[in-house]
């Protein structure tokens, strides 16, 4: 699903490199997202494991994002992922600069510009307000604020650090008013999502609350109640 935008409010599920999201299980998670999105009439996007991106993007009717790309043009590089290959795989865009896979600001600039010429959407993760401001200057499609210390904690940023969320929304929109702003880290239920939206975000970015849940579909159904 290539495109120029995604519907909001949105839940973006980054399945990371968990054993629970590899291979067949990753494919099932994507199918659950598609099913919940269509039956509940809500926006859900997924970032499959990189090696599953093409397979999943061709099998589901929801936006699929790469978890990372490298700031390189197609050519003589080994083990790198280009925006062009992500586009060929059928992705809507890419997540970049996750706290678990940071990039230099010059690389983010390269990726944002090249994404835009390829009609791909870039969601740039940031770890604090100063970095969010710097990234907003690059005019990405979306910014996802995620305090690293809350990632995987089960303590939702929207509940335990509402200031960073509200201030990021305010600062980013001052510099780039059309920028989608997401928040993530520790988001696990519908109440966490509802609070994120109340703080002015366009949705959430999350991982373990669904991927590590005993029943990912039930977890996702709870999360979408907050949209
Ligand atoms: O990319 C989303 C992520 O870093 C948040 O992780 O497990 O706290 O939802 P988690």
XYZ file of C-alpha atoms and ligand atoms in Angstrom:
237
model
C 0.000 0.000 0.000
C 2.017 2.932 -1.349
C 0.622 6.366 -0.647
C 0.979 9.943 0.325
C -0.586 9.697 3.778
C -2.087 7.359 6.342
C -5.364 7.815 8.181
C -5.271 9.202 11.707
C -5.660 8.672 14.581
C -3.491 5.638 14.074
C -1.892 2.806 15.980
C 1.497 1.900 14.509
C 2.723 -1.516 15.587
C 6.497 -1.959 15.413
C 7.022 -5.695 15.803
C 10.804 -5.229 16.318
C 12.987 -8.372 16.195
C 11.065 -10.365 18.786
C 10.912 -14.134 18.358
C 7.135 -13.712 18.592
C 7.103 -11.592 15.422
C 9.406 -13.648 13.213
C 8.232 -15.686 10.226
C 4.760 -17.176 10.411
C 3.986 -15.438 13.719
C 4.830 -12.063 12.190
C 2.530 -12.824 9.291
C -0.279 -13.717 11.718
C 0.255 -10.471 13.648
C -0.097 -8.507 10.409
C -3.295 -10.387 9.560
C -4.669 -9.587 13.048
C -3.909 -5.893 12.495
C -5.648 -5.950 9.126
C -8.679 -7.754 10.543
C -9.043 -5.405 13.541
C -8.551 -2.322 11.332
C -11.231 -3.395 8.910
C -13.789 -4.770 11.404
C -13.436 -1.881 13.872
C -13.062 0.789 11.184
C -9.794 2.133 12.650
C -6.321 2.987 11.335
C -3.575 0.508 12.109
C -0.168 0.338 10.439
C 2.534 -2.257 10.938
C 6.334 -2.339 10.770
C 7.102 -6.005 10.043
C 10.512 -7.563 10.512
C 12.635 -6.392 7.587
C 12.928 -9.799 5.943
C 9.134 -10.186 5.991
C 8.318 -6.728 4.640
C 7.635 -7.659 1.005
C 5.622 -10.746 1.880
C 3.473 -8.950 4.430
C 3.034 -5.775 2.379
C 1.661 -7.837 -0.492
C -0.693 -9.794 1.765
C -2.411 -7.127 3.875
C -4.425 -4.041 3.092
C -2.978 -1.799 5.817
C 0.053 0.510 5.604
C 3.351 -1.354 6.106
C 6.519 0.470 7.112
C 10.118 -0.706 7.170
C 11.597 -0.597 10.681
C 14.739 1.118 9.386
C 16.478 2.133 6.182
C 20.059 3.156 5.575
C 21.019 6.533 4.168
C 22.487 5.154 0.979
C 21.593 5.221 -2.683
C 21.229 1.878 -4.444
C 24.684 0.574 -5.309
C 27.723 -1.188 -3.970
C 26.797 -1.606 -0.299
C 26.456 -4.868 1.583
C 23.702 -5.608 4.060
C 22.157 -2.154 3.740
C 18.477 -1.430 3.141
C 17.662 1.286 0.618
C 14.490 3.311 0.317
C 14.209 2.044 -3.233
C 14.135 -1.584 -2.054
C 11.549 -0.738 0.581
C 9.397 0.853 -2.099
C 9.801 -2.205 -4.345
C 8.701 -4.320 -1.385
C 5.398 -2.456 -1.349
C 5.954 -0.421 1.811
C 4.149 2.834 2.501
C 7.285 4.240 4.100
C 9.780 3.686 6.852
C 10.387 4.193 10.522
C 13.866 5.566 11.220
C 16.048 6.694 14.096
C 14.425 4.386 16.611
C 16.235 4.506 19.978
C 17.302 0.952 19.214
C 18.662 1.973 15.790
C 19.761 5.595 15.811
C 20.990 7.600 12.843
C 22.984 10.802 12.382
C 20.906 13.910 11.698
C 22.475 14.184 8.218
C 21.303 10.637 7.485
C 17.785 11.463 8.640
C 17.823 14.499 6.352
C 18.892 12.322 3.405
C 16.154 9.771 4.140
C 13.380 12.344 4.601
C 14.242 14.090 1.320
C 14.678 10.920 -0.678
C 11.470 9.422 0.791
C 9.548 12.405 -0.320
C 10.847 12.137 -3.888
C 9.928 8.430 -3.875
C 6.454 9.089 -2.443
C 7.306 7.216 0.750
C 6.394 8.366 4.264
C 9.023 8.718 6.976
C 8.225 8.340 10.663
C 11.226 9.639 12.612
C 11.570 8.571 16.239
C 12.901 11.109 18.718
C 13.932 10.786 22.349
C 13.362 14.294 23.708
C 11.980 17.714 22.807
C 15.247 19.201 21.531
C 15.720 16.294 19.124
C 12.058 16.537 18.101
C 12.582 20.202 17.219
C 15.708 19.448 15.207
C 13.912 16.689 13.310
C 10.827 18.861 12.697
C 13.104 21.251 10.793
C 13.700 18.416 8.327
C 9.935 18.210 7.640
C 9.343 14.457 7.908
C 5.857 13.021 7.472
C 5.693 12.037 11.156
C 7.628 12.247 14.410
C 7.247 9.660 17.173
C 8.416 10.796 20.597
C 9.636 7.866 22.703
C 11.548 8.350 25.960
C 13.979 5.393 25.821
C 13.712 4.614 29.519
C 10.003 3.799 29.139
C 10.368 1.507 26.127
C 9.205 -1.996 27.008
C 8.374 -0.875 30.555
C 4.593 -1.268 30.394
C 4.413 2.279 31.844
C 2.802 4.411 29.161
C 4.521 7.670 28.247
C 1.080 9.247 27.894
C 0.396 8.513 31.567
C 3.761 8.832 33.276
C 5.257 11.684 31.217
C 2.363 13.633 29.688
C 4.469 16.834 29.564
C 6.959 15.433 27.077
C 4.090 14.364 24.839
C 2.135 17.632 24.981
C 5.286 19.753 24.644
C 6.521 17.732 21.684
C 3.188 18.204 19.908
C 3.330 21.945 20.558
C 6.951 22.427 19.519
C 6.766 20.225 16.429
C 3.556 21.813 15.141
C 5.082 25.289 15.575
C 7.853 24.322 13.163
C 5.960 21.966 10.844
C 2.228 22.296 11.280
C 1.273 19.327 9.067
C 3.588 16.904 10.835
C 1.870 13.850 12.288
C 2.970 13.416 15.915
C 2.878 10.019 17.588
C 4.036 8.979 21.028
C 5.286 5.632 22.191
C 6.912 3.644 24.986
C 5.009 1.495 27.410
C 1.645 1.865 25.675
C -0.418 -1.219 26.464
C -4.124 -0.456 26.613
C -6.980 1.679 25.338
C -6.680 4.136 28.199
C -3.010 4.800 27.306
C -4.066 5.477 23.710
C -6.957 7.726 24.750
C -4.604 9.826 26.887
C -2.125 10.106 24.011
C -4.855 11.471 21.746
C -6.063 13.869 24.469
C -2.520 15.227 24.666
C -2.786 16.238 21.012
C -1.050 13.350 19.268
C -2.255 11.675 16.097
C -1.756 8.235 17.571
C 0.733 5.865 19.133
C 3.716 3.713 18.229
C 4.000 0.517 20.222
C 5.504 -2.943 20.291
C 5.550 -5.219 23.341
C 1.964 -4.499 24.436
C 0.777 -6.457 21.403
C 3.740 -8.574 20.276
C 4.413 -9.995 23.754
C 0.752 -10.249 24.778
C -0.664 -13.707 25.518
C -3.432 -12.901 23.058
C -2.308 -10.168 20.626
C -5.775 -9.799 19.088
C -7.415 -9.125 22.450
C -4.649 -6.646 23.290
C -5.163 -4.826 19.996
C -8.939 -4.746 20.406
C -8.436 -3.082 23.788
C -5.943 -0.568 22.352
C -8.280 0.553 19.577
C -10.966 1.497 22.101
C -8.782 4.541 22.833
C -8.779 5.848 19.259
O 8.712 1.384 18.510
C 7.878 1.250 19.591
C 8.597 1.037 20.839
O 9.886 1.458 20.979
C 7.807 1.089 22.075
O 8.023 -0.154 22.620
O 7.406 -2.151 23.812
O 7.279 0.071 24.931
O 5.629 -0.512 23.167
P 7.033 -0.713 23.708
